[in-house]
Amino acid sequence: MAESGVKIGLEIHVQLTALKSKLFCSCPTDYRGKPPNTNICPVCLGLPGVLPVVNRKAIEYAIMVALALNCKLSNKVVFVRKHYFYPDLPKNYQISQYDGIGSTPLCRDGYLQIRVNGKNKVVRIRRINIEEDPGRLTYPTGDIATSRYSLVDYNRSGIALLEIVTEPDIHTPQEARAFLTKLVSILEHLGITDISLEGAFRVDANISIGGGGRVEVKNIGSIKDVERALSYEILRQRSIVAKGGVVKRETRHWDSSKRITVSLRVKETEEDYRYFPDPDLPPITISDELVKQVMERMPELPDHRIKRFMKQYGLDEYRATVLVMEKWLADLFESVAKLYSNYKRIADLLITDFMRWVNEFRLTPRDVKATPQVLAKLLRLLDQGVISIKIVKEILPEIISKGVDPEDYIKKKRLTRIADEEYLRNIVREIIHKNRKAALDALTNPRAINYLIGMVMKQTRGRADPSITAKLVREELARLKEEK
Ligand SMILES: [Zn+2]
């Protein structure tokens, strides 16, 4: 779908979930599932007289991302206060970074190369900032529109966030998906975030069409939803233009259950956040030495890993890319590959049926029960001819959702492949007897042979060995011909 005049820029907020403590205090980061307002201290509540202390590890993580996204690093970090009033923000300002008043983004002018429909494309990164997450508002009915009041929970307040902002270089929802998929794969390879955690990954998408007003869609929670929200916005804005209207500049909210965007507020001008340098946080120098240390500790990144998969395991670019774009899947592949050496077969199983069931069951990587050992065993049973590919597909969902052992499963369900010629010959004879017309037809028409083989398969619930069955059907037809 080529979108003429469509301009999309993304603003991605990623929690640094690998950190043990918040950005400016020692409160732990595992706030999820805790009772409201228990994961807090005077610093992240913004009480008077407290002093924030920056989490050094957060700076190192941000440097890693800057290097991975080919950015120019600033040689110092100056934190600023971004003022706005909202109940989830106890200090009435958020500690962030700014371009001006002596502060700069931690890094700027980077890029990420992506591949869409077999073509390379470069998306420029405007800047990356470190900032703190605000608290959360919750609604008794679960919905802002129907609740009579809202509650505030500061457990999340002060969690370290990276804000990654692109230039409006993206032109289609598919390009946005490709960009985000690769970005997330990089962040996960760096080991700094786990986006399957609720709220760890939020995207604001700016979109305009052919010079119309820029619409910002706020707080989209998944890559799939970004693609859906953008597709919806393109249609909505197009239909306004088609009716002779003008798309106005506004902020919209993505309703992921109804799959539509809804207007939040119309913007006339830029908000004035009255930024100023935070006097409680001295500037931090980013020395060449620190950058060098971080560079030495950089793990393998997706582009390199794809090439290595092609070389080490003989995979084609497509299979290698699909695996590496889901880091946990690539990790699982390598664990199975240590136990079982038909690499292409592992890759095929993982990227087709395996992923289909993971998506079908809506599992996060943590919920998947399949171990490398069990997957290797399953494929070995297939190679040894104990089970057919049909049975592999039948057991797979049980392995993924319950972690069942394939050997136990086939014993219990009597699913082993039938290779006993005598047993199969009896079935073949019975089927030829019952389907005499088809059998006579098969003497001259090879297609009718497949029909008979299919009948044997049906009777044995797919357990008959296909090549033995075919051989027996031919033998029995030859005998029928002699009898005639
Ligand atoms: Zn705290």
Tab-separated table of C-alpha atoms and ligand atoms in Angstrom:
chain	number	residue	atom	x	y	z
A	1	MET	CA	0.000	0.000	0.000
A	2	ALA	CA	1.811	3.147	-1.155
A	3	GLU	CA	0.637	6.172	0.784
A	4	SER	CA	1.347	9.366	-1.071
A	5	GLY	CA	1.901	12.302	1.258
A	6	VAL	CA	1.591	10.251	4.441
A	7	LYS	CA	4.123	11.305	7.081
A	8	ILE	CA	4.510	9.336	10.274
A	9	GLY	CA	6.829	10.040	13.187
A	10	LEU	CA	7.022	7.886	16.281
A	11	GLU	CA	7.776	8.673	19.904
A	12	ILE	CA	8.579	5.508	21.793
A	13	HIS	CA	8.673	5.232	25.578
A	14	VAL	CA	10.491	2.178	26.850
A	15	GLN	CA	10.894	1.308	30.512
A	16	LEU	CA	14.392	0.138	31.412
A	17	THR	CA	12.955	-2.949	33.096
A	18	ALA	CA	16.401	-4.528	33.625
A	19	LEU	CA	17.222	-1.863	36.232
A	20	LYS	CA	16.791	-2.971	39.851
A	21	SER	CA	15.836	0.465	41.167
A	22	LYS	CA	14.012	3.589	39.978
A	23	LEU	CA	15.786	6.441	38.148
A	24	PHE	CA	16.373	8.777	41.117
A	25	CYS	CA	15.741	6.679	44.256
A	26	SER	CA	16.284	3.161	45.551
A	27	CYS	CA	12.658	1.981	45.291
A	28	PRO	CA	12.576	-1.351	43.436
A	29	THR	CA	11.313	-1.545	39.852
A	30	ASP	CA	9.046	-4.584	40.272
A	31	TYR	CA	5.965	-2.500	41.020
A	32	ARG	CA	3.584	-4.630	38.977
A	33	GLY	CA	0.994	-6.455	41.056
A	34	LYS	CA	1.894	-4.619	44.261
A	35	PRO	CA	-0.818	-2.921	46.371
A	36	PRO	CA	-1.224	0.740	45.283
A	37	ASN	CA	1.193	3.272	46.788
A	38	THR	CA	3.452	0.744	48.532
A	39	ASN	CA	6.441	0.986	46.168
A	40	ILE	CA	7.231	4.602	47.018
A	41	CYS	CA	9.555	6.839	49.039
A	42	PRO	CA	9.850	10.594	49.723
A	43	VAL	CA	11.974	11.050	46.556
A	44	CYS	CA	9.578	9.519	44.031
A	45	LEU	CA	6.659	11.174	45.839
A	46	GLY	CA	8.428	14.521	45.429
A	47	LEU	CA	8.161	15.493	49.097
A	48	PRO	CA	9.865	18.784	50.076
A	49	GLY	CA	13.545	18.667	51.005
A	50	VAL	CA	14.469	15.400	49.290
A	51	LEU	CA	17.327	15.022	46.828
A	52	PRO	CA	17.297	12.757	43.786
A	53	VAL	CA	20.395	10.674	42.972
A	54	VAL	CA	20.724	9.433	39.406
A	55	ASN	CA	20.894	5.708	38.666
A	56	ARG	CA	24.241	5.347	36.819
A	57	LYS	CA	23.203	2.114	35.189
A	58	ALA	CA	20.369	3.983	33.419
A	59	ILE	CA	22.935	6.295	31.809
A	60	GLU	CA	24.984	3.290	30.657
A	61	TYR	CA	21.909	1.621	29.168
A	62	ALA	CA	21.042	4.824	27.316
A	63	ILE	CA	24.585	4.995	25.915
A	64	MET	CA	24.208	1.409	24.674
A	65	VAL	CA	21.002	2.334	22.834
A	66	ALA	CA	22.659	5.440	21.381
A	67	LEU	CA	25.524	3.342	20.015
A	68	ALA	CA	23.164	0.688	18.630
A	69	LEU	CA	21.102	3.371	16.851
A	70	ASN	CA	24.136	5.140	15.364
A	71	CYS	CA	23.501	8.346	17.340
A	72	LYS	CA	25.788	11.235	18.215
A	73	LEU	CA	26.297	11.192	21.963
A	74	SER	CA	26.267	14.340	24.029
A	75	ASN	CA	29.314	14.658	26.281
A	76	LYS	CA	27.198	15.547	29.285
A	77	VAL	CA	23.759	14.907	30.683
A	78	VAL	CA	21.902	17.888	32.095
A	79	PHE	CA	18.532	17.029	33.561
A	80	VAL	CA	15.705	19.549	33.291
A	81	ARG	CA	12.329	19.913	34.933
A	82	LYS	CA	9.402	19.711	32.540
A	83	HIS	CA	6.467	21.362	34.282
A	84	TYR	CA	2.892	20.354	33.889
A	85	PHE	CA	0.042	19.721	36.243
A	86	TYR	CA	-1.517	16.318	36.282
A	87	PRO	CA	-2.542	14.163	39.255
A	88	ASP	CA	-0.182	11.313	38.318
A	89	LEU	CA	2.796	13.671	38.694
A	90	PRO	CA	3.348	14.406	42.413
A	91	LYS	CA	6.154	16.970	41.921
A	92	ASN	CA	4.213	18.858	39.223
A	93	TYR	CA	7.265	18.403	37.039
A	94	GLN	CA	8.882	15.489	35.304
A	95	ILE	CA	12.667	15.161	35.257
A	96	SER	CA	13.712	14.860	31.615
A	97	GLN	CA	16.086	16.404	29.088
A	98	TYR	CA	15.634	19.246	26.675
A	99	ASP	CA	17.213	20.805	23.624
A	100	GLY	CA	18.227	24.274	24.900
A	101	ILE	CA	18.745	26.167	28.196
A	102	GLY	CA	22.075	24.378	28.672
A	103	SER	CA	20.566	20.912	28.294
A	104	THR	CA	20.708	18.637	25.275
A	105	PRO	CA	19.173	15.278	24.515
A	106	LEU	CA	21.527	12.510	25.634
A	107	CYS	CA	21.914	11.567	21.986
A	108	ARG	CA	20.659	12.753	18.599
A	109	ASP	CA	20.908	12.303	14.835
A	110	GLY	CA	20.914	8.533	14.670
A	111	TYR	CA	19.312	6.144	12.223
A	112	LEU	CA	18.009	2.638	11.905
A	113	GLN	CA	17.979	0.684	8.673
A	114	ILE	CA	14.925	-1.499	8.172
A	115	ARG	CA	13.752	-3.840	5.439
A	116	VAL	CA	10.238	-3.548	4.043
A	117	ASN	CA	8.979	-5.668	1.130
A	118	GLY	CA	12.534	-6.664	0.262
A	119	LYS	CA	13.786	-3.060	0.150
A	120	ASN	CA	16.117	-1.296	2.556
A	121	LYS	CA	14.943	1.927	4.133
A	122	VAL	CA	16.530	4.306	6.610
A	123	VAL	CA	14.518	5.916	9.422
A	124	ARG	CA	16.308	8.786	11.126
A	125	ILE	CA	16.304	9.057	14.922
A	126	ARG	CA	15.900	12.655	16.063
A	127	ARG	CA	16.820	12.186	19.709
A	128	ILE	CA	16.881	9.896	22.744
A	129	ASN	CA	16.228	11.124	26.279
A	130	ILE	CA	16.234	9.571	29.719
A	131	GLU	CA	13.285	10.558	31.861
A	132	GLU	CA	11.124	9.361	34.712
A	133	ASP	CA	7.765	7.646	34.384
A	134	PRO	CA	4.811	9.319	36.100
A	135	GLY	CA	2.385	7.415	38.353
A	136	ARG	CA	-0.840	5.907	37.086
A	137	LEU	CA	-4.458	6.902	37.248
A	138	THR	CA	-6.886	4.038	37.639
A	139	TYR	CA	-10.627	4.056	37.188
A	140	PRO	CA	-13.080	2.096	39.338
A	141	THR	CA	-15.028	0.899	36.276
A	142	GLY	CA	-11.820	0.452	34.276
A	143	ASP	CA	-12.921	3.178	31.894
A	144	ILE	CA	-12.358	6.945	32.059
A	145	ALA	CA	-15.697	7.701	30.408
A	146	THR	CA	-17.933	5.807	32.841
A	147	SER	CA	-16.093	6.315	36.155
A	148	ARG	CA	-17.324	8.893	38.656
A	149	TYR	CA	-13.866	9.377	40.149
A	150	SER	CA	-10.285	8.262	39.535
A	151	LEU	CA	-7.625	6.863	41.853
A	152	VAL	CA	-3.912	7.499	41.717
A	153	ASP	CA	-1.144	4.956	42.249
A	154	TYR	CA	2.457	6.240	42.515
A	155	ASN	CA	4.141	2.807	42.444
A	156	ARG	CA	5.315	3.488	38.872
A	157	SER	CA	6.396	7.058	39.623
A	158	GLY	CA	10.128	7.478	38.942
A	159	ILE	CA	10.685	4.308	36.889
A	160	ALA	CA	13.408	5.001	34.282
A	161	LEU	CA	12.182	5.556	30.749
A	162	LEU	CA	13.935	6.041	27.460
A	163	GLU	CA	12.162	8.338	25.053
A	164	ILE	CA	13.162	7.599	21.461
A	165	VAL	CA	11.891	10.042	18.827
A	166	THR	CA	12.088	9.494	15.063
A	167	GLU	CA	11.959	11.965	12.214
A	168	PRO	CA	8.723	11.727	10.173
A	169	ASP	CA	10.413	9.359	7.697
A	170	ILE	CA	7.816	6.596	7.898
A	171	HIS	CA	5.159	6.463	5.171
A	172	THR	CA	3.040	3.384	5.829
A	173	PRO	CA	1.740	1.423	8.821
A	174	GLN	CA	3.833	-1.559	7.630
A	175	GLU	CA	7.009	0.541	7.746
A	176	ALA	CA	6.094	1.601	11.288
A	177	ARG	CA	5.706	-2.041	12.250
A	178	ALA	CA	9.042	-3.006	10.645
A	179	PHE	CA	10.792	-0.132	12.426
A	180	LEU	CA	9.331	-0.947	15.845
A	181	THR	CA	9.945	-4.681	15.454
A	182	LYS	CA	13.610	-4.075	14.752
A	183	LEU	CA	13.931	-1.435	17.476
A	184	VAL	CA	12.432	-3.776	20.065
A	185	SER	CA	14.679	-6.614	18.910
A	186	ILE	CA	17.709	-4.325	19.421
A	187	LEU	CA	16.522	-3.237	22.896
A	188	GLU	CA	15.924	-6.861	23.894
A	189	HIS	CA	19.310	-7.964	22.540
A	190	LEU	CA	20.875	-5.206	24.657
A	191	GLY	CA	19.134	-6.847	27.623
A	192	ILE	CA	17.686	-3.598	28.970
A	193	THR	CA	13.946	-4.115	28.617
A	194	ASP	CA	11.257	-6.738	28.495
A	195	ILE	CA	8.395	-5.283	26.500
A	196	SER	CA	6.061	-8.161	27.302
A	197	LEU	CA	5.629	-6.555	30.753
A	198	GLU	CA	2.440	-4.492	30.906
A	199	GLY	CA	3.137	-0.814	30.187
A	200	ALA	CA	6.864	-1.309	29.452
A	201	PHE	CA	6.407	-0.176	25.848
A	202	ARG	CA	4.208	2.771	24.814
A	203	VAL	CA	4.149	4.583	21.520
A	204	ASP	CA	2.794	7.989	20.514
A	205	ALA	CA	2.355	8.199	16.750
A	206	ASN	CA	2.221	11.476	14.812
A	207	ILE	CA	0.538	11.274	11.468
A	208	SER	CA	-0.388	13.777	8.778
A	209	ILE	CA	-1.620	13.418	5.221
A	210	GLY	CA	-0.816	15.735	2.348
A	211	GLY	CA	-0.204	18.869	4.425
A	212	GLY	CA	-3.200	18.390	6.742
A	213	GLY	CA	-2.968	18.982	10.500
A	214	ARG	CA	-0.702	16.708	12.484
A	215	VAL	CA	-2.628	14.235	14.596
A	216	GLU	CA	-0.972	12.662	17.601
A	217	VAL	CA	-2.298	9.282	18.714
A	218	LYS	CA	-1.272	8.752	22.341
A	219	ASN	CA	-0.287	5.740	24.364
A	220	ILE	CA	-0.485	2.783	22.019
A	221	GLY	CA	0.612	-0.337	23.846
A	222	SER	CA	1.824	-2.793	21.208
A	223	ILE	CA	3.418	-2.923	17.773
A	224	LYS	CA	0.295	-4.537	16.311
A	225	ASP	CA	-1.852	-1.746	17.731
A	226	VAL	CA	0.454	0.942	16.276
A	227	GLU	CA	-0.092	-0.580	12.850
A	228	ARG	CA	-3.856	-0.756	13.406
A	229	ALA	CA	-4.087	2.793	14.813
A	230	LEU	CA	-2.138	4.209	11.849
A	231	SER	CA	-4.273	2.320	9.313
A	232	TYR	CA	-7.388	3.632	11.039
A	233	GLU	CA	-6.060	7.227	11.083
A	234	ILE	CA	-5.116	7.126	7.384
A	235	LEU	CA	-8.667	6.052	6.498
A	236	ARG	CA	-10.255	8.607	8.845
A	237	GLN	CA	-8.132	11.519	7.599
A	238	ARG	CA	-8.594	10.474	3.957
A	239	SER	CA	-12.353	10.424	4.297
A	240	ILE	CA	-12.332	13.928	5.848
A	241	VAL	CA	-10.291	15.217	2.911
A	242	ALA	CA	-12.496	13.350	0.401
A	243	LYS	CA	-15.546	15.157	1.810
A	244	GLY	CA	-13.794	18.497	1.321
A	245	GLY	CA	-12.944	18.927	5.022
A	246	VAL	CA	-9.702	19.870	6.707
A	247	VAL	CA	-7.954	17.583	9.185
A	248	LYS	CA	-7.429	19.592	12.338
A	249	ARG	CA	-4.429	19.352	14.578
A	250	GLU	CA	-5.339	17.342	17.640
A	251	THR	CA	-4.419	14.664	20.129
A	252	ARG	CA	-6.322	11.404	19.920
A	253	HIS	CA	-6.544	8.321	22.079
A	254	TRP	CA	-6.293	4.756	20.717
A	255	ASP	CA	-9.111	2.542	21.964
A	256	SER	CA	-7.598	-0.905	21.545
A	257	SER	CA	-10.823	-2.798	22.246
A	258	LYS	CA	-12.937	-0.866	19.721
A	259	ARG	CA	-9.916	-0.418	17.439
A	260	ILE	CA	-10.619	3.242	16.744
A	261	THR	CA	-9.020	6.566	17.670
A	262	VAL	CA	-11.035	9.072	19.720
A	263	SER	CA	-10.440	12.811	20.043
A	264	LEU	CA	-8.881	13.901	23.362
A	265	ARG	CA	-8.094	17.566	22.800
A	266	VAL	CA	-7.593	19.999	19.966
A	267	LYS	CA	-4.150	21.632	19.971
A	268	GLU	CA	-3.760	25.230	18.826
A	269	THR	CA	-0.177	25.808	19.947
A	270	GLU	CA	2.745	23.942	21.497
A	271	GLU	CA	2.310	23.434	25.197
A	272	ASP	CA	4.624	25.577	27.302
A	273	TYR	CA	6.339	23.336	29.803
A	274	ARG	CA	8.536	26.071	31.325
A	275	TYR	CA	11.640	23.894	31.230
A	276	PHE	CA	14.562	24.743	33.470
A	277	PRO	CA	17.681	22.835	34.584
A	278	ASP	CA	17.106	20.742	37.682
A	279	PRO	CA	19.181	22.399	40.433
A	280	ASP	CA	19.208	19.178	42.488
A	281	LEU	CA	20.992	17.147	39.810
A	282	PRO	CA	24.531	18.181	38.858
A	283	PRO	CA	25.489	17.629	35.178
A	284	ILE	CA	27.006	14.222	34.481
A	285	THR	CA	30.019	14.069	32.175
A	286	ILE	CA	30.003	11.283	29.640
A	287	SER	CA	33.689	10.547	29.236
A	288	ASP	CA	35.259	8.783	26.264
A	289	GLU	CA	36.439	6.206	28.766
A	290	LEU	CA	32.850	5.413	29.829
A	291	VAL	CA	31.714	5.165	26.204
A	292	LYS	CA	34.616	2.829	25.479
A	293	GLN	CA	33.722	0.626	28.449
A	294	VAL	CA	30.085	0.429	27.342
A	295	MET	CA	31.152	-0.335	23.769
A	296	GLU	CA	33.281	-3.247	24.954
A	297	ARG	CA	30.341	-4.727	26.816
A	298	MET	CA	27.883	-4.428	23.910
A	299	PRO	CA	26.228	-7.775	23.197
A	300	GLU	CA	25.626	-9.147	19.700
A	301	LEU	CA	23.025	-7.070	17.849
A	302	PRO	CA	20.284	-8.324	15.467
A	303	ASP	CA	21.987	-7.467	12.126
A	304	HIS	CA	25.081	-9.400	13.147
A	305	ARG	CA	23.067	-12.270	14.559
A	306	ILE	CA	21.079	-12.671	11.307
A	307	LYS	CA	24.335	-12.981	9.351
A	308	ARG	CA	25.713	-15.448	11.889
A	309	PHE	CA	22.537	-17.587	11.708
A	310	MET	CA	22.923	-17.756	7.922
A	311	LYS	CA	26.568	-18.784	8.178
A	312	GLN	CA	26.537	-21.013	11.259
A	313	TYR	CA	23.217	-22.800	10.697
A	314	GLY	CA	22.867	-22.495	6.908
A	315	LEU	CA	19.532	-20.663	7.187
A	316	ASP	CA	18.312	-18.340	4.431
A	317	GLU	CA	17.913	-14.628	5.151
A	318	TYR	CA	14.148	-14.875	5.568
A	319	ARG	CA	14.229	-17.576	8.250
A	320	ALA	CA	17.190	-15.985	10.050
A	321	THR	CA	15.413	-12.600	10.130
A	322	VAL	CA	12.079	-13.937	11.387
A	323	LEU	CA	13.857	-15.712	14.252
A	324	VAL	CA	16.112	-12.817	15.260
A	325	MET	CA	13.299	-10.234	15.206
A	326	GLU	CA	11.813	-12.143	18.181
A	327	LYS	CA	14.836	-12.426	20.450
A	328	TRP	CA	13.362	-15.121	22.684
A	329	LEU	CA	12.561	-17.208	19.600
A	330	ALA	CA	16.139	-16.854	18.337
A	331	ASP	CA	17.386	-17.874	21.807
A	332	LEU	CA	15.071	-20.894	21.810
A	333	PHE	CA	16.279	-21.822	18.318
A	334	GLU	CA	19.908	-21.789	19.451
A	335	SER	CA	19.122	-23.876	22.547
A	336	VAL	CA	17.357	-26.527	20.423
A	337	ALA	CA	20.187	-26.380	17.859
A	338	LYS	CA	22.625	-27.478	20.579
A	339	LEU	CA	20.611	-30.693	21.001
A	340	TYR	CA	19.460	-31.437	17.465
A	341	SER	CA	21.288	-30.681	14.254
A	342	ASN	CA	18.657	-30.410	11.501
A	343	TYR	CA	18.674	-26.605	11.842
A	344	LYS	CA	16.335	-25.870	8.973
A	345	ARG	CA	13.735	-28.196	10.435
A	346	ILE	CA	13.941	-26.435	13.832
A	347	ALA	CA	13.602	-23.040	12.150
A	348	ASP	CA	10.593	-24.170	10.115
A	349	LEU	CA	8.831	-25.609	13.134
A	350	LEU	CA	9.441	-22.461	15.226
A	351	ILE	CA	8.466	-19.835	12.664
A	352	THR	CA	5.334	-21.591	11.398
A	353	ASP	CA	3.280	-23.885	13.639
A	354	PHE	CA	5.057	-22.988	16.882
A	355	MET	CA	4.496	-19.213	16.532
A	356	ARG	CA	0.975	-19.758	15.233
A	357	TRP	CA	0.043	-21.550	18.471
A	358	VAL	CA	1.872	-19.038	20.677
A	359	ASN	CA	-0.205	-16.286	19.046
A	360	GLU	CA	-3.389	-18.347	19.114
A	361	PHE	CA	-3.032	-18.935	22.877
A	362	ARG	CA	-1.932	-15.272	23.326
A	363	LEU	CA	1.120	-16.373	25.299
A	364	THR	CA	4.001	-14.154	26.319
A	365	PRO	CA	7.451	-15.778	26.065
A	366	ARG	CA	7.351	-16.385	29.831
A	367	ASP	CA	4.151	-18.441	29.518
A	368	VAL	CA	5.475	-20.794	26.838
A	369	LYS	CA	6.037	-24.202	28.467
A	370	ALA	CA	7.999	-25.835	25.626
A	371	THR	CA	11.615	-26.517	26.629
A	372	PRO	CA	14.496	-26.959	24.141
A	373	GLN	CA	14.831	-30.591	25.311
A	374	VAL	CA	11.203	-31.408	24.535
A	375	LEU	CA	11.297	-29.733	21.108
A	376	ALA	CA	14.496	-31.603	20.194
A	377	LYS	CA	12.885	-34.857	21.305
A	378	LEU	CA	9.779	-34.153	19.222
A	379	LEU	CA	11.828	-33.563	16.070
A	380	ARG	CA	13.936	-36.671	16.727
A	381	LEU	CA	10.780	-38.801	17.005
A	382	LEU	CA	9.747	-37.420	13.636
A	383	ASP	CA	13.130	-38.231	12.061
A	384	GLN	CA	13.104	-41.750	13.477
A	385	GLY	CA	9.714	-42.307	11.862
A	386	VAL	CA	8.004	-42.932	15.209
A	387	ILE	CA	5.492	-40.170	14.502
A	388	SER	CA	4.318	-38.403	11.343
A	389	ILE	CA	4.374	-34.649	10.699
A	390	LYS	CA	0.618	-34.665	11.219
A	391	ILE	CA	1.119	-36.000	14.752
A	392	VAL	CA	3.872	-33.399	15.378
A	393	LYS	CA	1.308	-30.715	14.594
A	394	GLU	CA	-1.210	-32.388	16.892
A	395	ILE	CA	1.173	-32.573	19.884
A	396	LEU	CA	2.729	-29.128	19.451
A	397	PRO	CA	-0.052	-27.064	21.108
A	398	GLU	CA	0.041	-29.429	24.122
A	399	ILE	CA	3.808	-28.951	24.396
A	400	ILE	CA	3.549	-25.169	24.116
A	401	SER	CA	0.681	-24.647	26.554
A	402	LYS	CA	1.257	-27.495	29.035
A	403	GLY	CA	4.837	-28.633	28.498
A	404	VAL	CA	3.787	-32.271	27.915
A	405	ASP	CA	6.469	-34.792	27.044
A	406	PRO	CA	5.900	-36.014	23.462
A	407	GLU	CA	6.818	-39.626	24.318
A	408	ASP	CA	4.294	-39.795	27.157
A	409	TYR	CA	1.681	-38.151	24.990
A	410	ILE	CA	1.970	-40.551	22.047
A	411	LYS	CA	2.010	-43.562	24.375
A	412	LYS	CA	-1.105	-42.411	26.149
A	413	LYS	CA	-2.951	-41.514	22.944
A	414	ARG	CA	-1.501	-44.424	20.932
A	415	LEU	CA	-0.317	-42.024	18.270
A	416	THR	CA	2.776	-43.803	17.037
A	417	ARG	CA	3.111	-44.228	13.333
A	418	ILE	CA	1.852	-47.553	11.969
A	419	ALA	CA	4.541	-49.273	9.916
A	420	ASP	CA	3.373	-52.852	10.449
A	421	GLU	CA	2.868	-54.138	6.882
A	422	GLU	CA	0.587	-57.000	7.790
A	423	TYR	CA	-1.687	-54.771	9.800
A	424	LEU	CA	-1.757	-52.115	7.087
A	425	ARG	CA	-2.279	-54.670	4.282
A	426	ASN	CA	-5.486	-55.842	5.964
A	427	ILE	CA	-6.761	-52.278	6.063
A	428	VAL	CA	-5.790	-51.702	2.413
A	429	ARG	CA	-7.614	-54.896	1.329
A	430	GLU	CA	-10.701	-53.942	3.271
A	431	ILE	CA	-10.752	-50.495	1.671
A	432	ILE	CA	-10.268	-51.860	-1.843
A	433	HIS	CA	-13.071	-54.331	-1.190
A	434	LYS	CA	-15.436	-51.648	0.072
A	435	ASN	CA	-14.539	-49.191	-2.714
A	436	ARG	CA	-14.487	-51.568	-5.665
A	437	LYS	CA	-15.507	-48.930	-8.183
A	438	ALA	CA	-12.706	-46.576	-7.113
A	439	ALA	CA	-10.248	-49.478	-7.118
A	440	LEU	CA	-11.141	-50.469	-10.681
A	441	ASP	CA	-10.866	-46.835	-11.698
A	442	ALA	CA	-7.401	-46.701	-10.070
A	443	LEU	CA	-6.142	-49.395	-12.414
A	444	THR	CA	-6.109	-46.816	-15.207
A	445	ASN	CA	-6.232	-43.512	-13.320
A	446	PRO	CA	-3.272	-42.702	-11.018
A	447	ARG	CA	-5.272	-40.001	-9.243
A	448	ALA	CA	-7.701	-42.542	-7.935
A	449	ILE	CA	-4.797	-44.252	-6.167
A	450	ASN	CA	-4.414	-41.182	-3.980
A	451	TYR	CA	-8.066	-41.431	-3.089
A	452	LEU	CA	-7.497	-44.977	-1.790
A	453	ILE	CA	-4.381	-43.917	0.144
A	454	GLY	CA	-6.422	-41.101	1.656
A	455	MET	CA	-9.043	-43.608	2.821
A	456	VAL	CA	-6.333	-45.638	4.613
A	457	MET	CA	-5.055	-42.470	6.271
A	458	LYS	CA	-8.534	-41.559	7.381
A	459	GLN	CA	-9.169	-44.989	8.873
A	460	THR	CA	-5.863	-44.882	10.828
A	461	ARG	CA	-6.288	-41.239	11.896
A	462	GLY	CA	-3.191	-40.248	9.939
A	463	ARG	CA	-0.960	-42.788	11.637
A	464	ALA	CA	-0.311	-45.069	8.650
A	465	ASP	CA	3.170	-44.657	7.198
A	466	PRO	CA	2.507	-42.883	3.879
A	467	SER	CA	5.196	-44.594	1.795
A	468	ILE	CA	4.398	-48.113	3.055
A	469	THR	CA	0.700	-47.438	2.483
A	470	ALA	CA	1.323	-46.291	-1.091
A	471	LYS	CA	3.435	-49.383	-1.783
A	472	LEU	CA	0.741	-51.701	-0.365
A	473	VAL	CA	-2.063	-50.013	-2.314
A	474	ARG	CA	-0.094	-50.485	-5.556
A	475	GLU	CA	0.616	-54.132	-4.751
A	476	GLU	CA	-2.999	-54.868	-3.942
A	477	LEU	CA	-4.181	-53.104	-7.120
A	478	ALA	CA	-1.737	-55.217	-9.159
A	479	ARG	CA	-3.276	-58.308	-7.614
A	480	LEU	CA	-6.766	-57.043	-8.455
A	481	LYS	CA	-5.692	-56.541	-12.065
A	482	GLU	CA	-4.465	-60.153	-12.301
A	483	GLU	CA	-7.736	-61.420	-10.854
A	484	LYS	CA	-9.703	-59.538	-13.476
B	1	ZN	ZN	11.255	6.038	45.538
